[in-house]
Short mmCIF file of C-alpha atoms in Angstrom, two decimals:
data_model
loop_
_atom_site.label_atom_id
_atom_site.label_comp_id
_atom_site.label_asym_id
_atom_site.label_seq_id
_atom_site.Cartn_x
_atom_site.Cartn_y
_atom_site.Cartn_z
CA MET A 249 -31.38 49.22 59.44
CA LYS A 250 -30.33 49.35 55.80
CA LYS A 251 -32.99 46.79 54.90
CA SER A 252 -35.74 48.85 56.59
CA PHE A 253 -34.54 52.01 54.87
CA LEU A 254 -34.58 50.24 51.48
CA ILE A 255 -38.15 48.98 52.02
CA ILE A 256 -39.34 52.47 53.00
CA LEU A 257 -37.62 53.98 49.97
CA LEU A 258 -39.15 51.44 47.58
CA CYS A 259 -42.63 51.96 49.07
CA THR A 260 -42.26 55.73 48.76
CA LEU A 261 -41.19 55.47 45.13
CA PHE A 262 -43.99 53.03 44.33
CA PHE A 263 -46.76 55.15 45.85
CA SER A 264 -45.35 58.35 44.34
CA PHE A 265 -45.34 56.77 40.88
CA SER A 266 -48.85 55.36 41.35
CA TYR A 267 -50.19 58.73 42.52
CA GLU A 268 -48.73 60.61 39.57
CA ASN A 269 -50.23 58.17 37.05
CA ALA A 270 -53.57 57.70 38.75
CA PHE A 271 -56.58 59.67 37.59
CA ALA A 272 -60.24 59.76 38.42
CA TYR A 273 -62.69 58.61 35.79
CA MET A 274 -66.22 59.79 36.39
CA VAL A 275 -68.93 57.66 34.85
CA LYS A 276 -71.50 60.24 33.84
CA TYR A 277 -72.70 59.91 30.24
CA LYS A 278 -74.63 57.25 28.39
CA GLU A 279 -71.55 56.11 26.48
CA ASP A 280 -69.59 55.70 29.76
CA TRP A 281 -72.24 53.51 31.38
CA TYR A 282 -72.61 51.42 28.24
CA LYS A 283 -68.87 50.64 28.24
CA LEU A 284 -69.33 48.89 31.61
CA TYR A 285 -71.78 46.42 30.04
CA HIS A 286 -70.07 43.15 29.10
CA VAL A 287 -71.05 39.54 28.44
CA HIS A 288 -69.08 36.64 29.91
CA TYR A 289 -68.65 33.33 28.10
CA GLN A 290 -70.53 31.70 30.97
CA GLN A 291 -72.90 34.21 32.50
CA TYR A 292 -74.22 33.71 36.03
CA PRO A 293 -77.25 35.48 37.56
CA ASP A 294 -75.05 38.06 39.30
CA ASP A 295 -73.43 38.92 35.94
CA CYS A 296 -76.85 39.49 34.37
CA ILE A 297 -78.00 41.64 37.28
CA GLU A 298 -74.81 43.70 37.04
CA ASN A 299 -75.30 44.20 33.30
CA ILE A 300 -78.94 45.18 33.79
CA TYR A 301 -77.78 47.82 36.28
CA TRP A 302 -75.22 49.29 33.84
CA LEU A 303 -77.72 49.27 30.96
CA GLU A 304 -80.43 50.90 33.08
CA LYS A 305 -78.00 53.65 34.06
CA ALA A 306 -77.03 54.06 30.39
CA ALA A 307 -80.69 54.35 29.36
CA GLN A 308 -81.26 57.14 31.91
CA ALA A 309 -78.03 59.08 31.40
CA ASP A 310 -77.42 62.02 29.07
CA PHE A 311 -75.42 61.74 25.87
CA CYS A 312 -71.91 63.11 25.81
CA ASN A 313 -71.02 66.01 23.53
CA PRO A 314 -71.03 64.83 19.86
CA GLN A 315 -67.30 65.54 19.51
CA PHE A 316 -66.62 62.85 22.16
CA ALA A 317 -68.81 60.16 20.58
CA ASP A 318 -67.08 56.95 19.52
CA PHE A 319 -67.50 57.77 15.83
CA LYS A 320 -67.15 60.93 13.77
CA VAL A 321 -70.43 62.87 13.88
CA GLU A 322 -70.78 64.92 10.70
CA SER A 323 -74.24 66.46 10.97
CA GLU A 324 -77.06 67.21 13.41
CA LYS A 325 -79.30 64.77 11.58
CA GLN A 326 -76.74 62.00 11.97
CA TRP A 327 -76.42 62.84 15.67
CA GLU A 328 -80.20 62.68 16.05
CA LYS A 329 -80.44 59.25 14.44
CA TYR A 330 -77.50 57.98 16.48
CA ARG A 331 -79.31 58.90 19.71
CA TYR A 332 -82.46 57.05 18.64
CA LEU A 333 -80.49 53.97 17.58
CA PHE A 334 -78.50 53.98 20.81
CA GLN A 335 -81.66 54.01 22.93
CA MET A 336 -83.16 51.22 20.82
CA HIS A 337 -79.98 49.13 21.15
CA ILE A 338 -79.81 49.56 24.94
CA ASN A 339 -83.40 48.34 25.31
CA LEU A 340 -82.69 45.31 23.11
CA LYS A 341 -79.70 44.45 25.30
CA LEU A 342 -81.88 44.81 28.40
CA ILE A 343 -84.29 42.26 26.89
CA GLU A 344 -81.40 39.86 26.23
CA GLN A 345 -80.15 40.17 29.80
CA HIS A 346 -83.63 39.60 31.26
CA LEU A 347 -84.04 36.53 29.06
CA ARG A 348 -80.67 35.18 30.25
CA LEU A 349 -81.56 35.88 33.87
CA GLY A 350 -85.03 34.38 33.52
CA ARG A 351 -83.69 31.18 31.99
CA THR A 352 -81.48 30.53 35.03
CA TYR A 353 -84.64 30.32 37.17
CA ASP A 354 -86.96 28.78 34.59
CA LYS A 355 -88.05 25.15 34.80
CA LYS A 356 -88.87 24.04 31.29
CA CYS A 357 -90.66 20.81 32.16
CA ILE A 358 -92.70 19.66 35.15
CA TYR A 359 -92.46 16.04 36.32
CA PHE A 360 -94.58 14.20 38.91
CA TYR A 361 -91.51 13.66 41.11
CA ASP A 362 -90.94 17.44 41.41
CA ALA A 363 -93.65 17.62 44.08
CA PRO A 364 -91.38 17.64 47.20
CA TRP A 365 -89.58 20.72 45.91
CA LYS A 366 -92.59 22.52 44.47
CA ASP A 367 -92.30 25.57 46.76
CA GLU A 368 -88.68 26.21 45.76
CA TYR A 369 -89.47 25.63 42.09
CA LEU A 370 -92.43 27.99 42.27
CA ARG A 371 -90.31 30.76 43.81
CA ASN A 372 -87.76 30.41 41.01
CA MET A 373 -90.41 30.27 38.31
CA GLU A 374 -92.00 33.46 39.63
CA LYS A 375 -88.60 35.15 39.30
CA ALA A 376 -88.33 33.90 35.73
CA LEU A 377 -91.84 35.14 34.98
CA SER A 378 -91.03 38.63 36.28
CA CYS A 379 -87.91 38.72 34.07
CA TYR A 380 -89.89 37.80 30.95
CA LYS A 381 -92.60 40.35 31.74
CA ALA A 382 -89.94 43.05 32.24
CA GLY A 383 -88.64 42.13 28.79
CA LEU A 384 -92.02 43.08 27.30
CA TYR A 385 -91.66 46.60 28.71
CA TYR A 386 -88.23 47.01 27.14
CA TRP A 387 -89.55 45.67 23.84
CA GLN A 388 -92.15 48.46 23.73
CA GLU A 389 -89.36 50.96 24.41
CA ALA A 390 -87.14 49.44 21.71
CA LYS A 391 -89.98 49.62 19.17
CA LEU A 392 -90.62 53.26 20.05
CA TRP A 393 -86.98 54.24 19.44
CA CYS A 394 -86.86 52.06 16.33
CA GLU A 395 -89.86 53.94 14.95
CA LYS A 396 -88.16 57.28 15.63
CA SER A 397 -84.94 56.16 13.93
CA SER A 398 -86.94 54.90 10.93
CA ASN A 399 -88.54 58.28 10.21
CA VAL A 400 -88.69 59.17 6.51
CA SER A 401 -86.25 62.02 7.15
CA PHE A 402 -83.56 59.34 7.74
CA ASN A 403 -84.30 57.34 4.58
CA PHE A 404 -80.97 58.09 2.91
CA LEU A 405 -78.93 58.32 6.10
CA THR A 406 -77.10 55.24 7.35
CA ILE A 407 -74.61 55.36 10.20
CA THR A 408 -72.09 52.87 8.88
CA ALA A 409 -70.00 53.12 12.05
CA LYS A 410 -72.98 51.59 13.88
CA GLN A 411 -73.98 49.04 11.26
CA ASN A 412 -75.06 46.43 13.82
CA TRP A 413 -77.52 48.95 15.30
CA GLU A 414 -78.80 49.74 11.82
CA ASP A 415 -79.22 46.00 11.22
CA GLU A 416 -81.20 45.63 14.46
CA ARG A 417 -83.47 48.49 13.39
CA GLU A 418 -84.05 46.93 9.98
CA ARG A 419 -84.80 43.52 11.50
CA ILE A 420 -87.42 45.06 13.82
CA VAL A 421 -89.03 46.97 10.92
CA SER A 422 -89.15 43.85 8.74
CA GLY A 423 -90.48 41.68 11.59
CA GLN A 424 -87.48 39.34 11.60
CA LEU A 425 -86.68 40.43 15.15
CA ASN A 426 -89.76 40.15 17.36
CA TYR A 427 -89.04 39.69 21.05
CA GLU A 428 -92.72 40.21 21.90
CA LYS A 429 -93.68 36.95 20.21
CA MET A 430 -90.85 35.08 21.93
CA LEU A 431 -91.54 36.56 25.36
CA ASN A 432 -95.29 35.92 25.18
CA ARG A 433 -94.60 32.31 24.23
CA GLU A 434 -92.26 31.88 27.21
CA ILE A 435 -94.71 33.60 29.57
CA ALA A 436 -97.62 31.39 28.44
CA ARG A 437 -95.54 28.20 28.87
CA LEU A 438 -94.27 29.29 32.28
CA GLU A 439 -97.74 30.24 33.56
CA LYS A 440 -99.00 26.81 32.48
CA ASN A 441 -96.12 25.12 34.33
CA ILE A 442 -96.73 27.23 37.44
CA ALA A 443 -100.42 26.26 37.45
CA GLU A 444 -99.52 22.58 37.00
CA LEU A 445 -96.96 22.64 39.78
CA THR A 446 -99.25 24.59 42.14
CA ALA A 447 -101.95 21.91 41.77
CA MET A 448 -99.49 19.10 42.42
CA ASP A 449 -99.70 17.01 45.61
CA LYS A 450 -96.50 17.12 47.70
CA LYS A 451 -96.68 13.46 48.85
CA TYR A 452 -93.94 12.04 46.61
#
């Protein structure tokens, strides 16, 4: 009897404590969705798909009030540039995730002994191709936001708290970062491999 009473008492105390310290956290703003994005040391397809979902939600969501941003916003102009850089950065991360996802399904080389499994390989390669083509869409979006954040009105305004985003913008402007070239190269190689595998005889 005493043992049962003690267990009930402990459970009551535990749940009371948990209830008092629990709080609801509503994911609503762009910054909230972006915090859910994370990269594992070894990233599996499901991890990429999850990250793409969070980043897509972040791209579509509204910005929080400037006073709740993760750096001190000192002017409207700074806030404007921050929004452009954020959108650019999200689209670049979406490209990275689609590249990672595509590479898990990609078959770099085609060999004559692949013939018995050609149907399975072709299905996977089509998935990889759709990932790379999606990356091209996000690249156009990233370039658009990069162009907006590179307006002459921002020439002497650098958001040092977001230096990595500023670096990404500068690399796009200078041509050092060009996902379009990379994606088109991967798409051309993959389409060639798909054509080669499609024409292959399945007798091996």
